[in-house]
Amino acid sequence: MTAAYEELRDHAVVHIWRGRAPDTLTADAVELLSDDERATVRRLPGPAAARYAAAHTAVRRVLAGYLDVPPRELVLGRRPCPRCAHPRHGRPRIDWPPTDLDFNLSRTGPHWLLAAVVGRQVGVDMEDDRTLDVAGASRLVLSASELAHVMGASGTERAHAFFRCWTRKEAVVKAIGVGIITDLSEVDVRPAEDGPVLVTHQEPTGPDTWLVEDLPTVDGVFAALAREAGATGPVVHRHYEDLDSADRTREAVAP
C-alpha cells in the first residue's frame, strides 16, 4: 500500500477530493471506465456525459493512487442496500483489489467531490445554489425543528440554511447506503449548530450515529461530510488538479 493509504489507515484521516469536469466529451474520456460506466455515458446528453465520464475517471485515478494499482484494473461495485438488500443501489465499494478503503462520490453540475477513508463508512453530498422553491422543498424534507430554523431565516440566509440541512441529510443517508428511499424529514441534522454535530438515524444494518460537518462552500456549492461517530482523525482537503502527473497516468501501461 502507498503512504497515502497508510495515512488514512493509521491516523483515521478523511481525504476530501474536489474537481471540476469539462462540458465536452473527448475521445479518450472513457478509456478507464467499466462497461457499465460507458453504457451510462452513452445514455447521457452531451455535457452530462462529459461530466460523468470525467468524474468517474478521476475517482478511479484517485483510488488507484491509494492502492498502487492501474486505474483500469480497479473493479468497482455496490454493497446491498441495508434496507431492501437490493445489490444495485447500496453503498459503492471496491471489489478488487481486496481493501478496507471506503469512498463516496457526489456530483452537481460540473463539480464533483470524493471522500476516502479506511475501515469506516463515509458519505458526502454537494449541491449548487440553483434557483429553488426553498419553502416548498423545506416542507417536504425537513423535520419540524429544521423547518422552524430555515423559515425563521430570510433572504439568502434562508437558502443557505436549507442547503445546510439538505447536504447534511444526504451525506448521512449516502454513508448508510439507503439513499433517496429514506424519509429525509426523519433525519434531523441540527442546522442551528455549526458543527460537527452528532446525527442519529437507525437502519437494519450499520452504525446508528454519525458525525456530520459542513465542508467549505466553493463556487456557490454547498457540501457536507458524514462519518461514523467516534471518528476523530482530521479532514484533509485535496484538489484533483494537484495530483502528480505520474499518479494521473497510471493507466498508461495496459495488458
Coordinates of N, CA and C in Angstrom, one line a residue, residues 8-245:
L8 N -4.4 7.3 5.8 CA -5.8 7.1 6.1 C -6.0 6.1 7.2
R9 N -5.3 5.0 7.1 CA -5.5 3.8 7.9 C -4.9 4.1 9.3
D10 N -3.8 4.7 9.5 CA -3.1 4.8 10.8 C -3.5 6.0 11.6
H11 N -4.1 7.0 10.9 CA -4.4 8.2 11.6 C -5.9 8.6 11.5
A12 N -6.7 7.7 11.0 CA -8.2 7.9 10.9 C -8.5 9.2 10.1
V13 N -7.6 9.5 9.1 CA -7.8 10.7 8.3 C -8.9 10.5 7.3
V14 N -9.6 11.5 6.9 CA -10.5 11.5 5.8 C -9.9 12.5 4.7
H15 N -9.8 12.0 3.5 CA -9.3 12.8 2.4 C -10.6 13.3 1.6
I16 N -10.7 14.6 1.4 CA -11.8 15.1 0.6 C -11.1 15.7 -0.7
W17 N -11.5 15.1 -1.8 CA -11.0 15.5 -3.1 C -12.1 16.3 -3.8
R18 N -11.7 17.4 -4.5 CA -12.6 18.2 -5.3 C -12.0 18.3 -6.7
G19 N -13.0 18.4 -7.6 CA -12.6 18.5 -9.0 C -13.7 19.2 -9.8
R20 N -13.4 19.6 -11.0 CA -14.3 20.2 -11.9 C -14.2 19.5 -13.3
A21 N -15.3 19.0 -13.8 CA -15.3 18.3 -15.0 C -15.6 19.2 -16.2
P22 N -15.1 18.8 -17.4 CA -15.4 19.6 -18.6 C -16.8 19.3 -19.1
D23 N -17.2 20.2 -20.0 CA -18.5 20.0 -20.7 C -18.5 19.3 -22.0
T24 N -17.2 19.0 -22.4 CA -17.0 18.3 -23.7 C -16.4 16.9 -23.6
L25 N -17.0 16.0 -24.2 CA -16.5 14.6 -24.1 C -15.5 14.4 -25.1
T26 N -14.2 14.0 -24.7 CA -13.1 13.8 -25.6 C -13.1 12.3 -26.0
A27 N -12.3 12.0 -27.0 CA -12.2 10.6 -27.5 C -11.7 9.7 -26.5
D28 N -10.8 10.1 -25.6 CA -10.1 9.3 -24.6 C -10.8 9.3 -23.2
A29 N -11.9 10.0 -23.1 CA -12.5 10.2 -21.8 C -13.0 9.0 -21.1
V30 N -13.3 7.9 -21.9 CA -13.9 6.7 -21.3 C -13.0 5.6 -21.3
E31 N -11.7 5.8 -21.5 CA -10.8 4.7 -21.6 C -10.7 3.9 -20.3
L32 N -10.8 4.5 -19.2 CA -10.6 3.8 -17.9 C -11.9 3.3 -17.3
L33 N -13.0 3.6 -17.9 CA -14.3 3.3 -17.4 C -14.7 1.8 -17.6
S34 N -15.5 1.3 -16.8 CA -16.1 -0.1 -16.9 C -17.1 -0.1 -18.0
D35 N -17.5 -1.3 -18.5 CA -18.6 -1.4 -19.5 C -19.9 -0.7 -19.0
D36 N -20.2 -0.9 -17.7 CA -21.5 -0.3 -17.2 C -21.3 1.3 -17.2
E37 N -20.2 1.8 -16.9 CA -20.0 3.2 -16.9 C -20.0 3.8 -18.3
R38 N -19.5 3.1 -19.2 CA -19.5 3.5 -20.6 C -20.9 3.5 -21.1
A39 N -21.7 2.5 -20.7 CA -23.1 2.5 -21.1 C -23.9 3.7 -20.6
T40 N -23.6 4.1 -19.3 CA -24.2 5.3 -18.8 C -23.8 6.5 -19.6
V41 N -22.5 6.6 -19.9 CA -22.1 7.8 -20.7 C -22.9 7.9 -22.0
R42 N -23.1 6.7 -22.7 CA -23.8 6.7 -23.9 C -25.3 7.2 -23.8
R43 N -25.9 6.9 -22.6 CA -27.3 7.3 -22.4 C -27.4 8.8 -22.1
L44 N -26.4 9.5 -21.7 CA -26.5 10.8 -21.2 C -26.3 11.8 -22.4
P45 N -26.9 13.0 -22.3 CA -26.7 14.1 -23.2 C -25.3 14.7 -23.1
G46 N -24.9 15.4 -24.1 CA -23.5 15.9 -24.2 C -22.8 16.4 -22.9
P47 N -23.1 17.5 -22.3 CA -22.4 18.0 -21.1 C -22.5 17.0 -20.0
A48 N -23.7 16.4 -19.8 CA -23.8 15.4 -18.7 C -22.9 14.2 -18.9
A49 N -22.8 13.7 -20.1 CA -21.9 12.6 -20.4 C -20.5 12.9 -20.1
A50 N -20.1 14.1 -20.5 CA -18.7 14.5 -20.3 C -18.4 14.6 -18.8
R51 N -19.3 15.2 -18.1 CA -19.1 15.4 -16.6 C -19.1 14.1 -15.9
Y52 N -20.0 13.2 -16.3 CA -20.0 11.8 -15.6 C -18.7 11.1 -15.9
A53 N -18.3 11.1 -17.2 CA -17.0 10.4 -17.5 C -15.8 10.9 -16.8
A54 N -15.7 12.3 -16.8 CA -14.6 12.9 -16.1 C -14.5 12.6 -14.6
A55 N -15.7 12.7 -14.0 CA -15.7 12.4 -12.5 C -15.4 11.0 -12.2
H56 N -16.0 10.1 -12.9 CA -15.7 8.6 -12.6 C -14.3 8.2 -13.0
T57 N -13.7 8.8 -14.0 CA -12.3 8.6 -14.3 C -11.4 9.1 -13.2
A58 N -11.8 10.3 -12.7 CA -11.0 10.9 -11.6 C -11.1 10.0 -10.3
V59 N -12.3 9.4 -10.1 CA -12.4 8.5 -8.9 C -11.5 7.3 -9.1
R60 N -11.4 6.8 -10.2 CA -10.6 5.6 -10.5 C -9.1 6.0 -10.3
R61 N -8.7 7.1 -10.8 CA -7.3 7.5 -10.6 C -6.9 7.8 -9.2
V62 N -7.8 8.4 -8.4 CA -7.5 8.7 -7.0 C -7.5 7.4 -6.2
L63 N -8.4 6.6 -6.4 CA -8.4 5.3 -5.6 C -7.3 4.4 -6.0
A64 N -6.9 4.4 -7.3 CA -5.7 3.6 -7.7 C -4.5 4.1 -7.1
G65 N -4.4 5.4 -6.8 CA -3.2 6.0 -6.2 C -3.0 5.5 -4.8
Y66 N -4.1 5.3 -4.1 CA -4.0 4.7 -2.7 C -3.6 3.3 -2.7
L67 N -4.1 2.5 -3.7 CA -3.9 1.1 -3.7 C -2.8 0.6 -4.6
D68 N -2.1 1.5 -5.3 CA -0.9 1.2 -6.1 C -1.2 0.1 -7.2
V69 N -2.4 0.4 -7.9 CA -2.7 -0.5 -9.0 C -3.1 0.4 -10.1
P70 N -3.1 0.0 -11.4 CA -3.5 0.8 -12.5 C -5.0 1.0 -12.4
P71 N -5.5 2.3 -12.7 CA -6.9 2.6 -12.6 C -7.8 1.7 -13.4
R72 N -7.4 1.3 -14.5 CA -8.3 0.4 -15.4 C -8.5 -1.0 -14.8
E73 N -7.6 -1.4 -13.8 CA -7.8 -2.7 -13.2 C -8.7 -2.7 -11.9
L74 N -9.0 -1.5 -11.4 CA -10.0 -1.4 -10.3 C -11.3 -2.0 -10.7
V75 N -11.9 -2.8 -9.9 CA -13.3 -3.3 -10.1 C -14.2 -2.7 -9.0
L76 N -15.1 -1.8 -9.4 CA -16.0 -1.2 -8.5 C -17.4 -1.8 -8.5
G77 N -18.0 -1.9 -7.4 CA -19.3 -2.5 -7.3 C -20.1 -1.8 -6.2
R78 N -21.2 -2.4 -5.7 CA -22.0 -1.9 -4.7 C -22.4 -2.9 -3.7
R79 N -22.5 -2.5 -2.4 CA -23.0 -3.3 -1.4 C -24.5 -3.4 -1.4
P80 N -25.1 -4.4 -0.9 CA -26.6 -4.5 -0.9 C -27.1 -3.4 -0.1
C81 N -28.3 -2.8 -0.5 CA -29.0 -1.8 0.3 C -29.3 -2.4 1.7
P82 N -29.0 -1.7 2.8 CA -29.2 -2.2 4.1 C -30.7 -2.4 4.5
R83 N -31.6 -1.7 3.7 CA -33.0 -1.8 4.0 C -33.7 -2.9 3.1
C84 N -33.4 -3.0 1.8 CA -34.0 -4.0 1.0 C -33.1 -5.0 0.4
A85 N -31.8 -4.9 0.6 CA -30.8 -5.8 0.2 C -30.6 -5.9 -1.3
H86 N -31.2 -4.9 -2.0 CA -31.0 -4.8 -3.5 C -29.5 -4.5 -3.8
P87 N -28.9 -5.2 -4.7 CA -27.5 -5.0 -5.0 C -27.2 -3.8 -5.9
R88 N -28.2 -3.2 -6.4 CA -27.9 -2.1 -7.4 C -27.9 -0.7 -6.8
H89 N -28.4 -0.5 -5.6 CA -28.4 0.9 -5.1 C -27.9 1.0 -3.6
G90 N -27.0 0.1 -3.2 CA -26.4 0.2 -1.9 C -25.1 1.1 -2.0
R91 N -24.3 1.1 -1.0 CA -23.1 1.9 -1.0 C -22.1 1.4 -2.0
P92 N -21.3 2.3 -2.6 CA -20.2 1.9 -3.5 C -19.1 1.2 -2.8
R93 N -18.4 0.3 -3.5 CA -17.3 -0.4 -2.8 C -16.3 -0.8 -3.9
I94 N -15.1 -1.1 -3.4 CA -14.1 -1.7 -4.3 C -14.1 -3.2 -4.2
D95 N -14.4 -3.8 -5.3 CA -14.5 -5.3 -5.3 C -13.1 -5.9 -5.6
W96 N -12.2 -5.2 -6.3 CA -10.8 -5.6 -6.5 C -10.0 -4.4 -6.7
P97 N -8.8 -4.4 -6.0 CA -8.2 -5.4 -5.2 C -8.9 -5.4 -3.8
P98 N -8.7 -6.5 -3.0 CA -9.3 -6.6 -1.7 C -8.7 -5.4 -0.8
T99 N -9.6 -4.7 -0.2 CA -9.1 -3.5 0.6 C -10.2 -3.0 1.6
D100 N -9.7 -2.3 2.6 CA -10.6 -1.7 3.6 C -10.9 -0.2 3.2
L101 N -10.4 0.2 2.0 CA -10.6 1.6 1.6 C -12.1 1.8 1.3
D102 N -12.6 2.9 1.8 CA -14.0 3.2 1.6 C -14.1 4.6 0.9
F103 N -15.1 4.8 0.1 CA -15.2 6.1 -0.6 C -16.6 6.4 -0.9
N104 N -16.9 7.7 -1.2 CA -18.2 8.1 -1.6 C -18.0 9.3 -2.5
L105 N -18.9 9.4 -3.5 CA -18.8 10.4 -4.6 C -20.1 11.2 -4.6
S106 N -20.0 12.5 -4.8 CA -21.1 13.4 -5.1 C -20.8 14.3 -6.2
R107 N -21.8 14.6 -7.0 CA -21.6 15.5 -8.2 C -22.8 16.5 -8.3
T108 N -22.5 17.7 -8.7 CA -23.5 18.6 -9.1 C -23.0 19.5 -10.2
G109 N -23.7 19.6 -11.3 CA -23.2 20.3 -12.4 C -21.8 19.8 -12.8
P110 N -20.8 20.7 -13.0 CA -19.5 20.2 -13.4 C -18.7 19.9 -12.2
H111 N -19.2 20.1 -11.0 CA -18.4 19.9 -9.8 C -18.5 18.4 -9.2
W112 N -17.4 17.9 -8.7 CA -17.5 16.6 -8.0 C -16.7 16.6 -6.8
L113 N -17.1 15.7 -5.8 CA -16.5 15.7 -4.5 C -16.4 14.2 -4.1
L114 N -15.2 13.8 -3.7 CA -14.9 12.4 -3.3 C -14.3 12.4 -1.9
A115 N -14.9 11.5 -1.1 CA -14.3 11.3 0.3 C -13.7 9.9 0.3
A116 N -12.5 9.8 0.9 CA -11.9 8.5 1.1 C -11.4 8.3 2.5
V117 N -11.7 7.1 3.0 CA -11.3 6.7 4.4 C -10.9 5.2 4.4
V118 N -10.3 4.7 5.5 CA -10.0 3.3 5.6 C -10.7 2.8 6.8
G119 N -11.4 1.7 6.7 CA -12.0 0.9 7.8 C -13.3 1.5 8.4
R120 N -13.8 2.5 7.8 CA -15.1 3.2 8.2 C -16.0 3.5 7.1
Q121 N -17.2 3.8 7.3 CA -18.2 4.2 6.3 C -18.2 5.7 6.3
V122 N -18.3 6.3 5.1 CA -18.3 7.7 4.9 C -19.3 8.1 3.8
G123 N -19.8 9.3 3.9 CA -20.8 9.8 2.9 C -20.5 11.3 2.7
V124 N -20.7 11.8 1.4 CA -20.6 13.2 1.1 C -21.7 13.6 0.2
D125 N -22.1 14.9 0.3 CA -23.1 15.4 -0.6 C -22.7 16.8 -1.0
M126 N -23.0 17.2 -2.2 CA -22.8 18.6 -2.6 C -23.9 19.1 -3.5
E127 N -24.3 20.3 -3.3 CA -25.5 20.9 -4.0 C -25.1 22.3 -4.4
D128 N -25.5 22.7 -5.6 CA -25.2 24.1 -6.0 C -26.3 25.0 -5.6
D129 N -26.1 26.3 -5.7 CA -27.1 27.3 -5.2 C -28.1 27.7 -6.3
R130 N -28.6 26.7 -7.0 CA -29.5 27.0 -8.1 C -30.8 27.5 -7.5
T131 N -31.6 28.1 -8.4 CA -32.9 28.7 -8.0 C -33.8 27.5 -7.5
L132 N -34.4 27.7 -6.4 CA -35.1 26.6 -5.7 C -36.3 27.2 -4.9
D133 N -37.4 26.5 -4.9 CA -38.5 26.9 -4.1 C -38.2 26.3 -2.7
V134 N -37.4 27.1 -1.9 CA -37.0 26.7 -0.6 C -38.1 26.4 0.3
A135 N -39.1 27.2 0.3 CA -40.3 26.9 1.2 C -41.0 25.6 0.9
G136 N -41.2 25.4 -0.4 CA -41.9 24.1 -0.8 C -41.0 22.9 -0.5
A137 N -39.7 23.0 -0.9 CA -38.8 21.9 -0.6 C -38.6 21.6 0.9
S138 N -38.6 22.7 1.6 CA -38.4 22.5 3.1 C -39.5 21.7 3.7
R139 N -40.7 22.0 3.3 CA -41.9 21.3 3.9 C -41.9 19.8 3.6
L140 N -41.2 19.4 2.5 CA -41.2 18.0 2.1 C -40.1 17.2 2.8
V141 N -39.0 17.9 3.1 CA -37.8 17.1 3.6 C -37.3 17.4 5.0
L142 N -37.8 18.5 5.6 CA -37.3 18.9 6.9 C -38.2 18.4 8.1
S143 N -37.5 18.2 9.2 CA -38.2 18.0 10.4 C -38.9 19.3 10.9
A144 N -39.7 19.2 12.0 CA -40.4 20.4 12.5 C -39.3 21.4 13.0
S145 N -38.3 20.9 13.7 CA -37.3 21.9 14.2 C -36.5 22.5 13.1
E146 N -36.1 21.7 12.1 CA -35.4 22.2 11.0 C -36.2 23.2 10.2
L147 N -37.5 22.9 10.0 CA -38.3 23.8 9.2 C -38.4 25.2 10.0
A148 N -38.6 25.1 11.3 CA -38.7 26.4 12.0 C -37.4 27.2 11.9
H149 N -36.2 26.5 11.9 CA -35.0 27.2 11.7 C -34.8 27.8 10.3
V150 N -35.2 27.1 9.3 CA -35.0 27.6 7.9 C -36.0 28.7 7.7
M151 N -37.2 28.5 8.0 CA -38.2 29.5 7.7 C -38.1 30.8 8.6
G152 N -37.3 30.6 9.7 CA -37.0 31.8 10.5 C -35.9 32.7 10.0
A153 N -35.2 32.2 9.0 CA -34.2 33.0 8.3 C -34.8 33.7 7.2
S154 N -34.1 34.7 6.6 CA -34.7 35.5 5.5 C -33.6 35.6 4.4
G155 N -34.1 35.9 3.2 CA -33.2 36.2 2.1 C -32.3 35.0 1.8
T156 N -31.1 35.4 1.5 CA -30.1 34.3 1.1 C -29.8 33.4 2.3
E157 N -29.9 33.9 3.5 CA -29.7 33.1 4.7 C -30.6 31.9 4.8
R158 N -31.9 32.1 4.3 CA -32.8 31.0 4.3 C -32.4 29.9 3.3
A159 N -31.9 30.3 2.1 CA -31.4 29.3 1.2 C -30.2 28.6 1.8
H160 N -29.3 29.3 2.4 CA -28.1 28.7 3.0 C -28.5 27.7 4.1
A161 N -29.4 28.1 4.9 CA -29.9 27.2 6.0 C -30.5 25.9 5.4
F162 N -31.3 26.1 4.3 CA -31.9 24.9 3.7 C -30.8 24.0 3.1
F163 N -29.8 24.5 2.4 CA -28.8 23.7 1.8 C -27.9 23.0 2.9
R164 N -27.7 23.7 4.0 CA -27.0 23.1 5.1 C -27.8 21.8 5.5
C165 N -29.1 21.9 5.7 CA -29.9 20.8 6.0 C -29.8 19.7 5.0
W166 N -30.0 20.1 3.7 CA -30.1 19.1 2.6 C -28.8 18.3 2.5
T167 N -27.7 19.0 2.5 CA -26.4 18.3 2.2 C -26.0 17.5 3.4
R168 N -26.3 17.9 4.6 CA -26.1 17.1 5.8 C -26.9 15.8 5.8
K169 N -28.2 15.9 5.4 CA -29.1 14.8 5.4 C -28.6 13.8 4.3
E170 N -28.3 14.3 3.1 CA -27.9 13.4 2.0 C -26.5 12.7 2.4
A171 N -25.6 13.4 3.0 CA -24.4 12.8 3.4 C -24.6 11.6 4.3
V172 N -25.6 11.8 5.3 CA -25.9 10.7 6.2 C -26.5 9.5 5.5
V173 N -27.5 9.7 4.6 CA -28.1 8.6 4.0 C -27.2 7.9 3.0
K174 N -26.3 8.7 2.4 CA -25.3 8.1 1.5 C -24.3 7.3 2.3
A175 N -23.9 7.7 3.5 CA -23.0 7.0 4.3 C -23.6 5.6 4.7
I176 N -24.9 5.7 5.0 CA -25.6 4.5 5.3 C -25.8 3.6 4.1
G177 N -26.2 4.2 3.0 CA -26.4 3.4 1.8 C -27.8 3.2 1.4
V178 N -28.8 4.0 2.0 CA -30.2 3.8 1.7 C -30.7 4.9 0.7
G179 N -29.9 6.0 0.5 CA -30.3 7.0 -0.5 C -31.6 7.6 -0.4
I180 N -32.3 7.8 -1.5 CA -33.5 8.6 -1.6 C -34.7 7.9 -1.1
I181 N -34.6 6.6 -0.8 CA -35.8 5.9 -0.3 C -36.0 6.2 1.2
T182 N -35.1 6.9 1.8 CA -35.3 7.4 3.2 C -36.2 8.6 3.3
D183 N -37.1 8.6 4.3 CA -37.8 9.8 4.6 C -36.9 10.8 5.3
L184 N -36.4 11.8 4.5 CA -35.4 12.7 5.0 C -35.9 13.6 6.1
S185 N -37.2 13.7 6.3 CA -37.7 14.5 7.5 C -37.4 13.8 8.8
E186 N -37.1 12.5 8.7 CA -36.8 11.8 9.9 C -35.3 11.9 10.3
V187 N -34.5 12.5 9.4 CA -33.0 12.6 9.7 C -32.8 14.0 10.1
D188 N -32.8 14.3 11.4 CA -32.7 15.7 11.9 C -31.2 16.0 12.1
V189 N -30.7 17.0 11.4 CA -29.3 17.3 11.3 C -28.9 18.6 12.1
R190 N -29.8 19.1 12.9 CA -29.4 20.2 13.8 C -28.8 21.4 13.1
P191 N -29.5 22.0 12.1 CA -28.8 23.1 11.3 C -28.5 24.4 12.1
A192 N -29.1 24.6 13.3 CA -28.8 25.8 14.1 C -27.3 25.7 14.6
E193 N -26.8 24.5 14.6 CA -25.4 24.3 15.2 C -24.4 24.3 14.0
D194 N -23.3 25.0 14.2 CA -22.3 25.0 13.1 C -21.6 23.6 12.9
G195 N -21.5 22.8 14.0 CA -21.0 21.5 13.8 C -19.5 21.5 14.1
P196 N -18.9 20.2 14.0 CA -19.6 19.0 13.7 C -20.7 18.6 14.7
V197 N -21.8 17.9 14.2 CA -22.9 17.5 15.0 C -23.0 16.0 15.0
L198 N -23.6 15.4 16.0 CA -23.9 14.0 16.0 C -25.4 13.9 15.5
V199 N -25.6 13.0 14.5 CA -26.9 12.7 14.0 C -27.2 11.3 14.1
T200 N -28.4 11.0 14.6 CA -28.8 9.6 14.9 C -29.8 9.2 13.8
H201 N -29.6 8.1 13.2 CA -30.6 7.5 12.3 C -30.4 6.0 12.2
Q202 N -31.5 5.3 12.5 CA -31.3 3.8 12.5 C -31.8 3.1 11.2
E203 N -31.0 2.2 10.8 CA -31.4 1.3 9.7 C -31.1 -0.1 10.1
P204 N -31.5 -1.1 9.4 CA -31.3 -2.5 9.8 C -29.8 -2.9 10.0
T205 N -28.9 -2.3 9.3 CA -27.5 -2.7 9.5 C -26.7 -1.4 9.5
G206 N -25.5 -1.5 10.0 CA -24.6 -0.4 10.1 C -24.7 0.5 11.3
P207 N -23.9 1.5 11.4 CA -23.9 2.4 12.5 C -25.2 3.2 12.6
D208 N -25.5 3.6 13.9 CA -26.7 4.4 14.1 C -26.4 5.9 14.3
T209 N -25.2 6.2 14.6 CA -24.8 7.6 14.9 C -23.7 8.1 14.0
W210 N -23.8 9.3 13.5 CA -22.9 9.8 12.5 C -22.4 11.2 13.0
L211 N -21.1 11.4 12.7 CA -20.5 12.8 12.9 C -20.6 13.5 11.6
V212 N -21.3 14.6 11.6 CA -21.6 15.3 10.4 C -21.1 16.8 10.5
E213 N -20.5 17.2 9.4 CA -19.9 18.5 9.4 C -20.1 19.2 8.0
D214 N -20.2 20.5 8.0 CA -20.2 21.2 6.7 C -18.8 21.3 6.1
L215 N -18.7 21.2 4.8 CA -17.4 21.4 4.1 C -17.4 22.8 3.5
P216 N -16.3 23.4 3.2 CA -16.2 24.7 2.7 C -17.1 24.9 1.4
T217 N -17.8 26.0 1.4 CA -18.6 26.4 0.2 C -17.7 27.0 -0.9
V218 N -17.6 26.3 -2.0 CA -16.7 26.8 -3.1 C -17.5 27.0 -4.4
D219 N -17.4 28.1 -5.0 CA -18.1 28.5 -6.2 C -19.6 28.3 -6.1
G220 N -20.2 28.7 -4.9 CA -21.6 28.6 -4.7 C -22.1 27.2 -4.5
V221 N -21.2 26.2 -4.2 CA -21.6 24.8 -4.0 C -21.5 24.5 -2.5
F222 N -22.6 24.0 -2.0 CA -22.6 23.6 -0.5 C -22.3 22.2 -0.4
A223 N -21.7 21.8 0.7 CA -21.2 20.4 0.8 C -21.2 20.0 2.3
A224 N -21.3 18.7 2.5 CA -21.3 18.1 3.9 C -20.7 16.7 3.9
L225 N -20.1 16.4 5.0 CA -19.4 15.1 5.2 C -20.1 14.4 6.4
A226 N -20.3 13.1 6.2 CA -20.8 12.3 7.3 C -19.9 11.1 7.5
R227 N -19.4 10.8 8.7 CA -18.6 9.7 9.0 C -19.0 9.1 10.3
E228 N -18.6 7.9 10.6 CA -19.1 7.2 11.8 C -18.7 7.9 13.0
A229 N -19.6 8.0 14.0 CA -19.4 8.6 15.2 C -18.2 8.0 15.9
G230 N -17.4 8.8 16.5 CA -16.1 8.2 17.1 C -14.9 8.5 16.3
A231 N -15.1 8.9 15.0 CA -14.0 9.2 14.1 C -13.4 10.5 14.6
T232 N -12.1 10.5 14.9 CA -11.5 11.7 15.5 C -10.4 12.2 14.6
G233 N -10.1 11.6 13.5 CA -9.0 12.0 12.7 C -9.3 13.3 11.9
P234 N -8.3 13.9 11.4 CA -8.5 15.2 10.7 C -9.1 15.0 9.3
V235 N -9.8 16.0 8.8 CA -10.3 16.1 7.4 C -9.3 16.9 6.6
V236 N -8.7 16.2 5.6 CA -7.7 16.9 4.8 C -8.3 17.1 3.4
H237 N -8.2 18.3 2.9 CA -8.7 18.7 1.6 C -7.6 18.6 0.5
R238 N -8.0 18.0 -0.6 CA -7.1 17.8 -1.7 C -7.8 18.2 -3.0
H239 N -7.0 18.7 -4.0 CA -7.5 19.1 -5.3 C -7.0 18.1 -6.4
Y240 N -7.9 17.6 -7.2 CA -7.6 16.6 -8.2 C -6.5 17.2 -9.1
E241 N -6.6 18.4 -9.4 CA -5.6 19.0 -10.4 C -4.2 19.0 -9.8
D242 N -4.0 18.8 -8.5 CA -2.7 18.8 -7.9 C -2.0 17.5 -7.9
L243 N -2.7 16.4 -8.4 CA -2.1 15.1 -8.5 C -0.9 15.2 -9.3
D244 N 0.2 14.5 -8.9 CA 1.4 14.4 -9.8 C 1.0 13.7 -11.1
S245 N 1.7 14.1 -12.1 CA 1.4 13.5 -13.4 C 1.6 12.0 -13.4

